[in-house]
């Protein structure tokens, strides 16, 4: 559909102005702009949960030809507020549905205005065809191999999710993954 920000012939009267996405990210709030950007050949959409039609989720398809690093930025343009990482609070949980267990999922936090400032970490699925909550620990020593360590002086206000990181679309076999409920903090929002 078309989202209108002002009156035009395609839309008629202006539609509602949606608020910028922020944590927690649920894909269900009709007042929030869930703007996403896929890269590396990944294809994303927001659609009903495969197990609960009343819940919207982010659908990530890693098709044939997708890169090993294919993924989706789930907060295009950045979050409304920076992620409040601290020496004692470094966890973001994400609900994930994968067709296979043992799949590496990567989550990246970065500065929306300076992509050289980023931190990445990984978690691995244990379920097949079922929802599970993965914990992504960004604390020192838990960064993904070859990526920068967390720097608490940096602003991290953009998130990207990489399904089946390190495996290209041909090897992955054109798989679809579902993600929902990006929540910061060990105690939730």
mmCIF file of C-alpha atoms in Angstrom:
data_model
loop_
_atom_site.group_PDB
_atom_site.id
_atom_site.type_symbol
_atom_site.label_atom_id
_atom_site.label_comp_id
_atom_site.label_asym_id
_atom_site.label_seq_id
_atom_site.Cartn_x
_atom_site.Cartn_y
_atom_site.Cartn_z
ATOM 1 C CA UNK A 1 0.000 0.000 0.000
ATOM 2 C CA UNK A 2 0.855 3.641 -0.252
ATOM 3 C CA UNK A 3 1.687 5.631 2.877
ATOM 4 C CA UNK A 4 0.903 9.303 2.385
ATOM 5 C CA UNK A 5 2.441 12.138 4.318
ATOM 6 C CA UNK A 6 0.453 14.880 2.602
ATOM 7 C CA UNK A 7 -2.601 15.118 0.399
ATOM 8 C CA UNK A 8 -2.063 13.818 -3.125
ATOM 9 C CA UNK A 9 -4.105 12.387 -5.976
ATOM 10 C CA UNK A 10 -2.953 8.835 -5.218
ATOM 11 C CA UNK A 11 -4.013 8.960 -1.576
ATOM 12 C CA UNK A 12 -6.587 11.657 -1.007
ATOM 13 C CA UNK A 13 -6.345 13.296 2.410
ATOM 14 C CA UNK A 14 -3.066 12.939 4.291
ATOM 15 C CA UNK A 15 -2.598 9.735 6.272
ATOM 16 C CA UNK A 16 -1.446 9.652 9.874
ATOM 17 C CA UNK A 17 2.098 10.657 10.711
ATOM 18 C CA UNK A 18 3.716 7.575 12.215
ATOM 19 C CA UNK A 19 6.250 7.720 15.036
ATOM 20 C CA UNK A 20 9.843 6.607 14.583
ATOM 21 C CA UNK A 21 10.525 3.023 15.620
ATOM 22 C CA UNK A 22 12.061 2.442 19.032
ATOM 23 C CA UNK A 23 12.727 -0.469 21.349
ATOM 24 C CA UNK A 24 10.867 -2.635 22.054
ATOM 25 C CA UNK A 25 10.121 -3.442 18.395
ATOM 26 C CA UNK A 26 6.952 -5.549 18.094
ATOM 27 C CA UNK A 27 5.700 -4.903 14.519
ATOM 28 C CA UNK A 28 2.175 -4.572 15.951
ATOM 29 C CA UNK A 29 1.800 -0.889 16.878
ATOM 30 C CA UNK A 30 -0.215 0.847 14.142
ATOM 31 C CA UNK A 31 1.178 4.238 15.205
ATOM 32 C CA UNK A 32 4.822 3.257 14.505
ATOM 33 C CA UNK A 33 6.693 3.354 11.186
ATOM 34 C CA UNK A 34 8.347 -0.065 10.876
ATOM 35 C CA UNK A 35 10.707 0.957 8.102
ATOM 36 C CA UNK A 36 13.107 -1.795 7.006
ATOM 37 C CA UNK A 37 15.926 -2.081 4.473
ATOM 38 C CA UNK A 38 17.223 -5.417 3.206
ATOM 39 C CA UNK A 39 20.741 -5.925 1.813
ATOM 40 C CA UNK A 40 22.893 -8.667 0.331
ATOM 41 C CA UNK A 41 19.936 -10.190 -1.498
ATOM 42 C CA UNK A 42 17.768 -10.703 1.607
ATOM 43 C CA UNK A 43 14.032 -10.070 1.114
ATOM 44 C CA UNK A 44 11.913 -8.812 4.002
ATOM 45 C CA UNK A 45 8.264 -8.071 4.701
ATOM 46 C CA UNK A 46 6.014 -7.557 7.683
ATOM 47 C CA UNK A 47 3.282 -10.196 7.748
ATOM 48 C CA UNK A 48 1.197 -12.280 10.153
ATOM 49 C CA UNK A 49 3.015 -14.710 12.423
ATOM 50 C CA UNK A 50 2.907 -18.245 10.930
ATOM 51 C CA UNK A 51 1.494 -19.538 14.243
ATOM 52 C CA UNK A 52 -0.759 -16.602 15.273
ATOM 53 C CA UNK A 53 -2.509 -14.548 12.578
ATOM 54 C CA UNK A 54 -3.205 -11.755 15.099
ATOM 55 C CA UNK A 55 0.511 -11.053 15.606
ATOM 56 C CA UNK A 56 2.654 -9.274 12.991
ATOM 57 C CA UNK A 57 6.297 -10.306 12.571
ATOM 58 C CA UNK A 58 9.245 -9.504 10.335
ATOM 59 C CA UNK A 59 9.623 -12.157 7.642
ATOM 60 C CA UNK A 60 13.172 -12.644 6.330
ATOM 61 C CA UNK A 61 13.759 -14.708 3.210
ATOM 62 C CA UNK A 62 17.319 -15.658 2.287
ATOM 63 C CA UNK A 63 16.780 -16.686 -1.352
ATOM 64 C CA UNK A 64 19.075 -18.436 -3.779
ATOM 65 C CA UNK A 65 21.913 -16.053 -4.644
ATOM 66 C CA UNK A 66 21.789 -14.135 -1.326
ATOM 67 C CA UNK A 67 25.152 -13.254 0.232
ATOM 68 C CA UNK A 68 26.533 -14.850 3.416
ATOM 69 C CA UNK A 69 26.029 -11.446 5.084
ATOM 70 C CA UNK A 70 22.492 -10.844 3.768
ATOM 71 C CA UNK A 71 20.171 -9.254 6.284
ATOM 72 C CA UNK A 72 17.731 -6.481 7.088
ATOM 73 C CA UNK A 73 18.024 -3.203 8.954
ATOM 74 C CA UNK A 74 14.966 -3.192 11.191
ATOM 75 C CA UNK A 75 15.271 0.469 12.137
ATOM 76 C CA UNK A 76 16.006 2.275 8.854
ATOM 77 C CA UNK A 77 17.107 5.806 9.699
ATOM 78 C CA UNK A 78 17.709 4.833 13.310
ATOM 79 C CA UNK A 79 15.760 4.317 16.484
ATOM 80 C CA UNK A 80 13.942 7.196 18.181
ATOM 81 C CA UNK A 81 16.369 6.879 21.115
ATOM 82 C CA UNK A 82 19.806 5.324 21.494
ATOM 83 C CA UNK A 83 20.080 1.849 22.993
ATOM 84 C CA UNK A 84 21.124 2.435 26.632
ATOM 85 C CA UNK A 85 23.959 -0.097 26.732
ATOM 86 C CA UNK A 86 25.966 -0.029 29.966
ATOM 87 C CA UNK A 87 28.551 -2.159 31.741
ATOM 88 C CA UNK A 88 25.667 -3.989 33.462
ATOM 89 C CA UNK A 89 23.010 -4.047 30.708
ATOM 90 C CA UNK A 90 24.041 -5.403 27.300
ATOM 91 C CA UNK A 91 21.309 -7.851 26.278
ATOM 92 C CA UNK A 92 18.796 -7.577 23.448
ATOM 93 C CA UNK A 93 16.413 -10.514 23.129
ATOM 94 C CA UNK A 94 14.683 -11.403 19.864
ATOM 95 C CA UNK A 95 12.013 -14.016 19.264
ATOM 96 C CA UNK A 96 13.077 -16.158 16.287
ATOM 97 C CA UNK A 97 11.351 -18.873 14.250
ATOM 98 C CA UNK A 98 13.694 -20.968 12.128
ATOM 99 C CA UNK A 99 13.011 -24.043 10.021
ATOM 100 C CA UNK A 100 16.230 -25.571 11.375
ATOM 101 C CA UNK A 101 18.127 -25.775 14.676
ATOM 102 C CA UNK A 102 21.793 -24.782 14.848
ATOM 103 C CA UNK A 103 21.369 -21.681 12.669
ATOM 104 C CA UNK A 104 23.594 -18.684 13.465
ATOM 105 C CA UNK A 105 21.695 -15.419 13.803
ATOM 106 C CA UNK A 106 23.626 -12.151 14.051
ATOM 107 C CA UNK A 107 22.441 -8.843 15.483
ATOM 108 C CA UNK A 108 24.299 -5.595 14.797
ATOM 109 C CA UNK A 109 23.897 -2.307 16.658
ATOM 110 C CA UNK A 110 25.413 0.782 15.061
ATOM 111 C CA UNK A 111 25.388 4.547 14.993
ATOM 112 C CA UNK A 112 22.818 5.580 12.362
ATOM 113 C CA UNK A 113 25.001 8.598 11.511
ATOM 114 C CA UNK A 114 28.371 6.815 11.526
ATOM 115 C CA UNK A 115 28.450 3.183 10.322
ATOM 116 C CA UNK A 116 32.087 2.854 11.442
ATOM 117 C CA UNK A 117 30.742 2.721 15.019
ATOM 118 C CA UNK A 118 29.114 -0.679 15.414
ATOM 119 C CA UNK A 119 29.044 -3.812 17.543
ATOM 120 C CA UNK A 120 27.846 -7.277 16.494
ATOM 121 C CA UNK A 121 27.054 -10.471 18.363
ATOM 122 C CA UNK A 122 25.496 -13.839 17.573
ATOM 123 C CA UNK A 123 23.119 -16.443 18.961
ATOM 124 C CA UNK A 124 22.219 -19.883 17.630
ATOM 125 C CA UNK A 125 18.778 -21.410 17.196
ATOM 126 C CA UNK A 126 17.982 -24.624 19.060
ATOM 127 C CA UNK A 127 14.446 -25.214 17.747
ATOM 128 C CA UNK A 128 13.055 -26.285 14.372
ATOM 129 C CA UNK A 129 9.738 -24.833 13.254
ATOM 130 C CA UNK A 130 8.999 -23.208 16.608
ATOM 131 C CA UNK A 131 9.421 -19.815 18.265
ATOM 132 C CA UNK A 132 12.278 -19.334 20.709
ATOM 133 C CA UNK A 133 13.782 -16.282 22.389
ATOM 134 C CA UNK A 134 17.453 -15.730 21.604
ATOM 135 C CA UNK A 135 19.625 -13.504 23.803
ATOM 136 C CA UNK A 136 22.165 -11.317 22.039
ATOM 137 C CA UNK A 137 24.846 -10.301 24.547
ATOM 138 C CA UNK A 138 26.788 -7.242 23.385
ATOM 139 C CA UNK A 139 29.046 -7.054 26.460
ATOM 140 C CA UNK A 140 32.840 -7.026 26.121
ATOM 141 C CA UNK A 141 34.158 -10.381 24.977
ATOM 142 C CA UNK A 142 30.924 -11.451 23.258
ATOM 143 C CA UNK A 143 31.433 -9.700 19.935
ATOM 144 C CA UNK A 144 31.211 -11.710 16.747
ATOM 145 C CA UNK A 145 34.594 -12.786 15.363
ATOM 146 C CA UNK A 146 36.358 -10.002 13.491
ATOM 147 C CA UNK A 147 34.024 -7.232 14.655
ATOM 148 C CA UNK A 148 34.607 -4.272 16.972
ATOM 149 C CA UNK A 149 34.062 -4.476 20.720
ATOM 150 C CA UNK A 150 31.328 -2.441 22.357
ATOM 151 C CA UNK A 151 32.297 1.126 23.233
ATOM 152 C CA UNK A 152 29.928 2.637 25.787
ATOM 153 C CA UNK A 153 30.900 6.134 24.639
ATOM 154 C CA UNK A 154 29.377 5.415 21.199
ATOM 155 C CA UNK A 155 25.769 6.008 20.229
ATOM 156 C CA UNK A 156 24.072 2.818 19.038
ATOM 157 C CA UNK A 157 20.697 3.670 17.535
ATOM 158 C CA UNK A 158 20.205 1.336 14.582
ATOM 159 C CA UNK A 159 19.711 -2.452 14.440
ATOM 160 C CA UNK A 160 20.311 -4.955 11.645
ATOM 161 C CA UNK A 161 19.465 -8.659 11.779
ATOM 162 C CA UNK A 162 21.324 -11.293 9.733
ATOM 163 C CA UNK A 163 19.480 -14.631 9.419
ATOM 164 C CA UNK A 164 21.679 -17.698 8.948
ATOM 165 C CA UNK A 165 24.787 -15.515 9.021
ATOM 166 C CA UNK A 166 27.813 -16.938 7.228
ATOM 167 C CA UNK A 167 25.748 -19.137 4.893
ATOM 168 C CA UNK A 168 24.804 -17.991 1.412
ATOM 169 C CA UNK A 169 21.313 -18.372 -0.012
ATOM 170 C CA UNK A 170 22.300 -21.271 -2.270
ATOM 171 C CA UNK A 171 23.711 -23.298 0.633
ATOM 172 C CA UNK A 172 20.887 -22.263 2.981
ATOM 173 C CA UNK A 173 18.386 -23.513 0.425
ATOM 174 C CA UNK A 174 16.109 -20.476 0.046
ATOM 175 C CA UNK A 175 14.976 -20.445 3.700
ATOM 176 C CA UNK A 176 12.504 -18.144 5.417
ATOM 177 C CA UNK A 177 12.960 -16.959 9.010
ATOM 178 C CA UNK A 178 10.610 -14.980 11.247
ATOM 179 C CA UNK A 179 11.665 -12.494 13.927
ATOM 180 C CA UNK A 180 9.685 -10.492 16.461
ATOM 181 C CA UNK A 181 9.903 -8.667 19.784
ATOM 182 C CA UNK A 182 13.305 -6.967 19.849
ATOM 183 C CA UNK A 183 13.571 -6.114 23.569
ATOM 184 C CA UNK A 184 16.447 -4.386 25.334
ATOM 185 C CA UNK A 185 17.506 -5.319 28.847
ATOM 186 C CA UNK A 186 17.495 -8.405 30.973
ATOM 187 C CA UNK A 187 14.171 -7.359 32.501
ATOM 188 C CA UNK A 188 12.443 -6.318 29.285
ATOM 189 C CA UNK A 189 11.271 -2.793 28.452
#
